[in-house]
Structures are given as C-alpha cells and as structure tokens.
mmCIF file of C-alpha atoms (C1' of nucleotides) in Angstrom:
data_model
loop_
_atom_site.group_PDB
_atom_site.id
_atom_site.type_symbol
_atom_site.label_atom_id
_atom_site.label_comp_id
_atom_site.label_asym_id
_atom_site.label_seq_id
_atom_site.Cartn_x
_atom_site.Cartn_y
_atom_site.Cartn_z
ATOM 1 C CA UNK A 299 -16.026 20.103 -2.658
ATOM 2 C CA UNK A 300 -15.022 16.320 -2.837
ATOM 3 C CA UNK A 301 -16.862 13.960 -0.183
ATOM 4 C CA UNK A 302 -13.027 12.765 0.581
ATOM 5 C CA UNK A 303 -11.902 16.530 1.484
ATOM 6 C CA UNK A 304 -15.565 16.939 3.905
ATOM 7 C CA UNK A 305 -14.993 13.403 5.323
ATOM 8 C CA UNK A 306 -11.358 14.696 6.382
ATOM 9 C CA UNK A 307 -12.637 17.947 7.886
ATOM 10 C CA UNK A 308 -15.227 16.620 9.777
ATOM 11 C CA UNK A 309 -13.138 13.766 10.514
ATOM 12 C CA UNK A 310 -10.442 15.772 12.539
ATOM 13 C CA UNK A 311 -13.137 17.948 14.128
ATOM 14 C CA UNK A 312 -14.502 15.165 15.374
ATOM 15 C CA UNK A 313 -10.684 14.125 16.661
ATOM 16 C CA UNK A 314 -10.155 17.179 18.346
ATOM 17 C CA UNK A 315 -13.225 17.745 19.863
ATOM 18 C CA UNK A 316 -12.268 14.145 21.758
ATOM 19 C CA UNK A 317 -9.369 15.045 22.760
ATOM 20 C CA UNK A 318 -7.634 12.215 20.302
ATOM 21 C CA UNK A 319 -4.309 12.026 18.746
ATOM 22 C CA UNK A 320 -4.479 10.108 15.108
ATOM 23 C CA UNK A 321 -2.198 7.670 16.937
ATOM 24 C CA UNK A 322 -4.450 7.000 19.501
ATOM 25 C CA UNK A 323 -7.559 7.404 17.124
ATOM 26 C CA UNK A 324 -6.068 4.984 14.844
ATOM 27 C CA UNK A 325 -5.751 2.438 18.275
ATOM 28 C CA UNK A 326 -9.170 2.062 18.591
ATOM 29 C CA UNK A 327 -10.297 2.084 15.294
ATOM 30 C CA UNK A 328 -7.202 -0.675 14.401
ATOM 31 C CA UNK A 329 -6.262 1.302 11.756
ATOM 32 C CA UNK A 330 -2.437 3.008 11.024
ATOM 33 C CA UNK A 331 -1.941 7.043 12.213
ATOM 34 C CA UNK A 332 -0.454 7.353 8.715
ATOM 35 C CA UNK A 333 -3.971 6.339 7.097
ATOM 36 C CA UNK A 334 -5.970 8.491 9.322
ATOM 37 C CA UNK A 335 -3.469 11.293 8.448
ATOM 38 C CA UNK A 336 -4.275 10.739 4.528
ATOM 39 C CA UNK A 337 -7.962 10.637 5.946
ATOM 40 C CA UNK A 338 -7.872 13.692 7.253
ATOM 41 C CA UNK A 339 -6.202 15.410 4.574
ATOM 42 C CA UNK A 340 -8.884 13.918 2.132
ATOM 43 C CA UNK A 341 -5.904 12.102 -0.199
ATOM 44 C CA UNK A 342 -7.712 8.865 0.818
ATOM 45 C CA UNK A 343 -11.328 7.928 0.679
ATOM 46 C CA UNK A 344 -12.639 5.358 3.571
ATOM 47 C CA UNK A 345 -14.582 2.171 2.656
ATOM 48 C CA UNK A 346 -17.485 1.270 4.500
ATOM 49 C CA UNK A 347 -15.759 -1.038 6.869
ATOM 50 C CA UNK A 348 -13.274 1.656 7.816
ATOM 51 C CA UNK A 349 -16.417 4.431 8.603
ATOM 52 C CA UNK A 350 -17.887 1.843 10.496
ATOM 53 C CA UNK A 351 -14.576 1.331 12.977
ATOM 54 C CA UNK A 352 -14.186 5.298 13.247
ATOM 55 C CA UNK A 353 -17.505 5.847 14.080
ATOM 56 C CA UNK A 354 -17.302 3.165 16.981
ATOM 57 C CA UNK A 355 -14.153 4.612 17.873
ATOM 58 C CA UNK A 356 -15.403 7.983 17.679
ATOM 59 C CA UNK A 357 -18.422 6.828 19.655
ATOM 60 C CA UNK A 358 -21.456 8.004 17.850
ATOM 61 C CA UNK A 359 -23.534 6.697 15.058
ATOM 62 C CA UNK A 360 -22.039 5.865 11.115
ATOM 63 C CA UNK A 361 -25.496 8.145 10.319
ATOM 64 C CA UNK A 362 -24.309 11.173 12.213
ATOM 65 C CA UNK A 363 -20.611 10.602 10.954
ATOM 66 C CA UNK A 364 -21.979 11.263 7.653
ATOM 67 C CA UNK A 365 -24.971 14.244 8.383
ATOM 68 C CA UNK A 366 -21.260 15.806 9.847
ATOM 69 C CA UNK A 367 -19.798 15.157 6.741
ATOM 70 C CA UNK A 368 -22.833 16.372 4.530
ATOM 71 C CA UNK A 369 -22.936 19.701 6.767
ATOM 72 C CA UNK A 370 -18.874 20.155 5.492
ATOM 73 C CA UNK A 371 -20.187 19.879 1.730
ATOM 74 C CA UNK A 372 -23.282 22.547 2.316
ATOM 75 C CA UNK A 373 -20.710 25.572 4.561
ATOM 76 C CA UNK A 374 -18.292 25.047 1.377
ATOM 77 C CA UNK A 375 -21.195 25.675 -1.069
ATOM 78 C CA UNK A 376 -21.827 28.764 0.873
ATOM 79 C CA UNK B 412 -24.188 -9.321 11.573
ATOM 80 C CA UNK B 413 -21.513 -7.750 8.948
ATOM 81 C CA UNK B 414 -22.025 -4.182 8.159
ATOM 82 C CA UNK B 415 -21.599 -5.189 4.569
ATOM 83 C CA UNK B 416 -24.591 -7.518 4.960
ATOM 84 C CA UNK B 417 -26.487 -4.726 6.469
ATOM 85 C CA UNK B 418 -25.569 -2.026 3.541
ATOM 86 C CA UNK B 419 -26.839 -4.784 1.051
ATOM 87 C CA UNK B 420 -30.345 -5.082 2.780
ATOM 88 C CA UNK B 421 -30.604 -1.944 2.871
ATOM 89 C CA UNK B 422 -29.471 -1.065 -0.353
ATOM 90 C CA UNK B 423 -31.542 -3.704 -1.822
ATOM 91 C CA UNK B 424 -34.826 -2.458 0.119
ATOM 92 C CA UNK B 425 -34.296 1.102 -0.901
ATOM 93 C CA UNK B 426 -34.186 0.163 -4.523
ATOM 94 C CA UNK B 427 -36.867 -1.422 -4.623
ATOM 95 C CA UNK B 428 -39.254 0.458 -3.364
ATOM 96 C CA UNK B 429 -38.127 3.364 -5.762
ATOM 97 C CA UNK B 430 -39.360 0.466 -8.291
ATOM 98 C CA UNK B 431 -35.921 0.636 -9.988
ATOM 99 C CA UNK B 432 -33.733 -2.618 -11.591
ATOM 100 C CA UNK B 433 -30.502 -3.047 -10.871
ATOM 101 C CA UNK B 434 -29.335 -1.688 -14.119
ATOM 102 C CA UNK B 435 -31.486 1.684 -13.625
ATOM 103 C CA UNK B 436 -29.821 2.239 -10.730
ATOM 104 C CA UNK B 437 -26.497 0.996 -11.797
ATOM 105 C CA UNK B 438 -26.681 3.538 -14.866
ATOM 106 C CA UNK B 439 -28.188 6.710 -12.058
ATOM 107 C CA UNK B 440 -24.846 6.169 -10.020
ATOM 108 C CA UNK B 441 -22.540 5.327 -12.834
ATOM 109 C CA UNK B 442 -22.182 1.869 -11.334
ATOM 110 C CA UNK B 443 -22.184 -1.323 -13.447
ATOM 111 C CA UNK B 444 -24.555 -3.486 -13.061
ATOM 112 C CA UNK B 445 -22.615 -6.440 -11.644
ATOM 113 C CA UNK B 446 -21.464 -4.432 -8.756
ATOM 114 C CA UNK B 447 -24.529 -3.487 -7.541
ATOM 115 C CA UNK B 448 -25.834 -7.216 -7.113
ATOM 116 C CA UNK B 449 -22.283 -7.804 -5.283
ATOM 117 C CA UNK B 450 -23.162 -4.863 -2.992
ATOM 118 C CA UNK B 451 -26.837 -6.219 -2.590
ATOM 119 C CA UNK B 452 -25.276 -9.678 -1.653
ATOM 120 C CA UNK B 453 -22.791 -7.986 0.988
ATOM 121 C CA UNK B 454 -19.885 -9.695 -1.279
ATOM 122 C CA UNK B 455 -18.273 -6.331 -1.618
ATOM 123 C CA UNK B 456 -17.733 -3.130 0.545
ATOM 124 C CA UNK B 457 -18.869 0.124 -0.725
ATOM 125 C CA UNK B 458 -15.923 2.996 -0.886
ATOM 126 C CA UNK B 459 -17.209 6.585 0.742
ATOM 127 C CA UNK B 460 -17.654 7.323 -3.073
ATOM 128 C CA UNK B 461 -19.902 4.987 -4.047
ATOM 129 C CA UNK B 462 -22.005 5.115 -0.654
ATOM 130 C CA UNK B 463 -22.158 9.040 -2.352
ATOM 131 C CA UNK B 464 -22.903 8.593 -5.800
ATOM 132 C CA UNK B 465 -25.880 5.367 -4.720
ATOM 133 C CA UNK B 466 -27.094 8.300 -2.173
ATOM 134 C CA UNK B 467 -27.993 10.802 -4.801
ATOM 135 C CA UNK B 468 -29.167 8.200 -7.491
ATOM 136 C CA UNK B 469 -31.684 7.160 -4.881
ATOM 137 C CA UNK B 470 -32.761 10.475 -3.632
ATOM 138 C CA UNK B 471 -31.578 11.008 -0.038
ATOM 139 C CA UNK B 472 -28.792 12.000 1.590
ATOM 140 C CA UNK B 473 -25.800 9.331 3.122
ATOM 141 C CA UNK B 474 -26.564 9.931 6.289
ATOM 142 C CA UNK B 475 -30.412 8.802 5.787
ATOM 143 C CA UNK B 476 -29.212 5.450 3.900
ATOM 144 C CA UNK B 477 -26.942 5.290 6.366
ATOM 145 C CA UNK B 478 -29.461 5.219 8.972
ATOM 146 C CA UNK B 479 -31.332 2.373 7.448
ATOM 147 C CA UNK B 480 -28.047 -0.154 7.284
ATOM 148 C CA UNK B 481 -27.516 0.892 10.974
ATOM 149 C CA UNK B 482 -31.300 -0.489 11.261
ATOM 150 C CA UNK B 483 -30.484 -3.557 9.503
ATOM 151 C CA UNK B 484 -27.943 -4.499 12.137
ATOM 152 C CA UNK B 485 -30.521 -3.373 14.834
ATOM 153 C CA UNK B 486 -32.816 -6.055 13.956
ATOM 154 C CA UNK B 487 -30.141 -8.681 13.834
ATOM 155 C CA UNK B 488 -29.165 -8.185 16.993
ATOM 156 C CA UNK B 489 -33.315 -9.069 18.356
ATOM 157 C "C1'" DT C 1327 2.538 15.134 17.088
ATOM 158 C "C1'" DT C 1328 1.754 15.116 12.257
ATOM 159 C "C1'" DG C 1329 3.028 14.902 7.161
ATOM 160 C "C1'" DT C 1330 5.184 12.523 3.606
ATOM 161 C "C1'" DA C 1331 7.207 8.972 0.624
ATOM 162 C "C1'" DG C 1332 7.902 4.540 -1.523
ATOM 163 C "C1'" DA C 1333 7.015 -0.184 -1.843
ATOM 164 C "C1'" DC C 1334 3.849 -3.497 -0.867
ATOM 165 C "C1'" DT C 1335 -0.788 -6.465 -0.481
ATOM 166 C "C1'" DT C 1336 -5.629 -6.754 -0.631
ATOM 167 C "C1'" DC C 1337 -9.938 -5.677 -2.386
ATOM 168 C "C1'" DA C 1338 -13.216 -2.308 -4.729
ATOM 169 C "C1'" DG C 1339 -15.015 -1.805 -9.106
ATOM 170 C "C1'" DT C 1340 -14.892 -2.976 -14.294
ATOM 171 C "C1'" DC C 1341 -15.673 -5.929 -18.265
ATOM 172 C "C1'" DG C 1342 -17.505 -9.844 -21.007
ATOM 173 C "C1'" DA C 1343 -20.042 -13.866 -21.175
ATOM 174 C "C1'" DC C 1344 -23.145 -17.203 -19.794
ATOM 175 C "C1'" DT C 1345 -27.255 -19.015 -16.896
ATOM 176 C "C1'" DA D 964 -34.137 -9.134 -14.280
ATOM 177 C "C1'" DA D 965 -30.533 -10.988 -11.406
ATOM 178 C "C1'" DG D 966 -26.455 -14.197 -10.105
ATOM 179 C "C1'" DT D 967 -21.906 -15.839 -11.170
ATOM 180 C "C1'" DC D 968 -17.243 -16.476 -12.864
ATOM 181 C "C1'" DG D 969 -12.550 -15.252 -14.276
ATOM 182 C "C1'" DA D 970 -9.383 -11.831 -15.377
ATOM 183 C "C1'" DC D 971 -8.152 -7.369 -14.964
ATOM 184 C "C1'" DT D 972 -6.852 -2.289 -13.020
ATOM 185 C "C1'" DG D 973 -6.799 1.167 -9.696
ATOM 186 C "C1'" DA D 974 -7.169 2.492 -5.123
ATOM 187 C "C1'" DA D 975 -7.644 1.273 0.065
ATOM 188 C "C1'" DG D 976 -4.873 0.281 3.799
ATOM 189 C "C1'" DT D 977 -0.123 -1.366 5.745
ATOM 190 C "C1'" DC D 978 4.745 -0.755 7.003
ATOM 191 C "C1'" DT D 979 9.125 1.612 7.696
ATOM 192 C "C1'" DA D 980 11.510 5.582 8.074
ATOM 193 C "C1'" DC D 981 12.541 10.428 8.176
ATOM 194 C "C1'" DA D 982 11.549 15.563 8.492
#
DNA sequence: TTGTAGACTTCAGTCGACT
DNA sequence: AAGTCGACTGAAGTCTACA
C-alpha cells in the first residue's frame, strides 16, 4: 500500500472520529476542502508543512499522525 | 522555530550518528545529494514521500523521526 | 457534504558545475 | 565531504464551478 493511500485513511478516521467536516477541517488547518478531499482519497501526498497544520488542527502530535498512518500500512499487509 | 528548520536538525543529527555522508544517504533513499543538504539547511520542505523513503534509509519508522523534529522545536521554545 | 475537473501558481526535487 | 547557483520538470496546493 502507498504511504499517500494510509495517510488518507487514517486521515479521515481521524476526521470522523472529531466530528469534522473537510470544510471545517480544512478551516483550521488553512487549507482548501477540495485538497483535503484529494488527501483523503490518497491522489495527493502532503508536504511537511501541510502534516504539521493537520496535526495542530487535528490536535495531537505530527509523531502520532504518522504511528496512525504506519498502523494503515501494517492492517493492509495483513 | 520553522518546522522545516526542525526536520533539518533532526535529519542532520540522525545521519550522523548512523556515521553516514550525505551522499550514502542520498543514494539509501534515492535522493540526490544536493537535496539532502537543502533539507539539512531547512531550505526545502520534505513531501510525505520523502519523509518515507529518508525513514527507512535510516532505520526507523516516520513516526520515530518524527518525534525527534517535534523535539527540535521543543528546545527552541526553552 | 463530498467528489471531480481544469487551469493556474508555487515549490519540491533533479541535474551539472564549481568552490 | 558539504554548500551553492541557475535552470529545469513534476507535483503540491489554490480557485471556481458543477454533479
């Protein structure tokens, strides 16, 4: 599995799970609903900025962002 | 402090004490050489990608190196 | 509420050369 | 062994609009 496709599923987990929309998502991470849409469906890959601002948005840590997104790549290895 | 400044630190930290060159780590993460010092120097901004491919080439997982640049801006902030 | 599409701008990442 | 510079290409991220 692609780390763009994992990054997208945990991504909109993590969404859900707060009770977001991607438009409000995208509010407090300043970035566009249409971008966090491509997020999500793992057609775009974030930079390092852009994890950064979702993570604050998302309120927890860049590092457990990413142990989400490396738990994604291990279930579809399964 | 930047979190492009902090990725570089760490980056640059983590390299070195795997007692690798730029270039050895460069060719382990199919990175050229000149990117890897801009990274280093927080000129440029890793892609999700590349924070990937530098996680495997030094041996531990994105949300570990990850960890460290969070530390980086930690200490800044003392 | 989300997906998609096209056109656009900015920057990640390459390449070659020199210090 | 590492920094820098200029020119380049592809992809990140925006914007508008419609299903």
């Amino acid at each position: 599995m692609e780390v763009s496709k994992a990054f997208g599923i945990a991504l909109r987990k993590l969404r859900i799970s707060k009770g977001l929309t991607q438009e409000q998502l995208g509010f407090e991470a300043d970035l566009r609903r249409t971008f966090i849409s491509s997020l999500e469906l793992g057609e775009k890959k974030p930079s390092l900025e852009t994890i950064y601002q979702l993570a604050i948005a998302l309120d927890l840590p860049m590092s457990r962002l990413l142990k989400l997104v490396e738990k994604e790549i291990e279930i579809s290895k399964k």
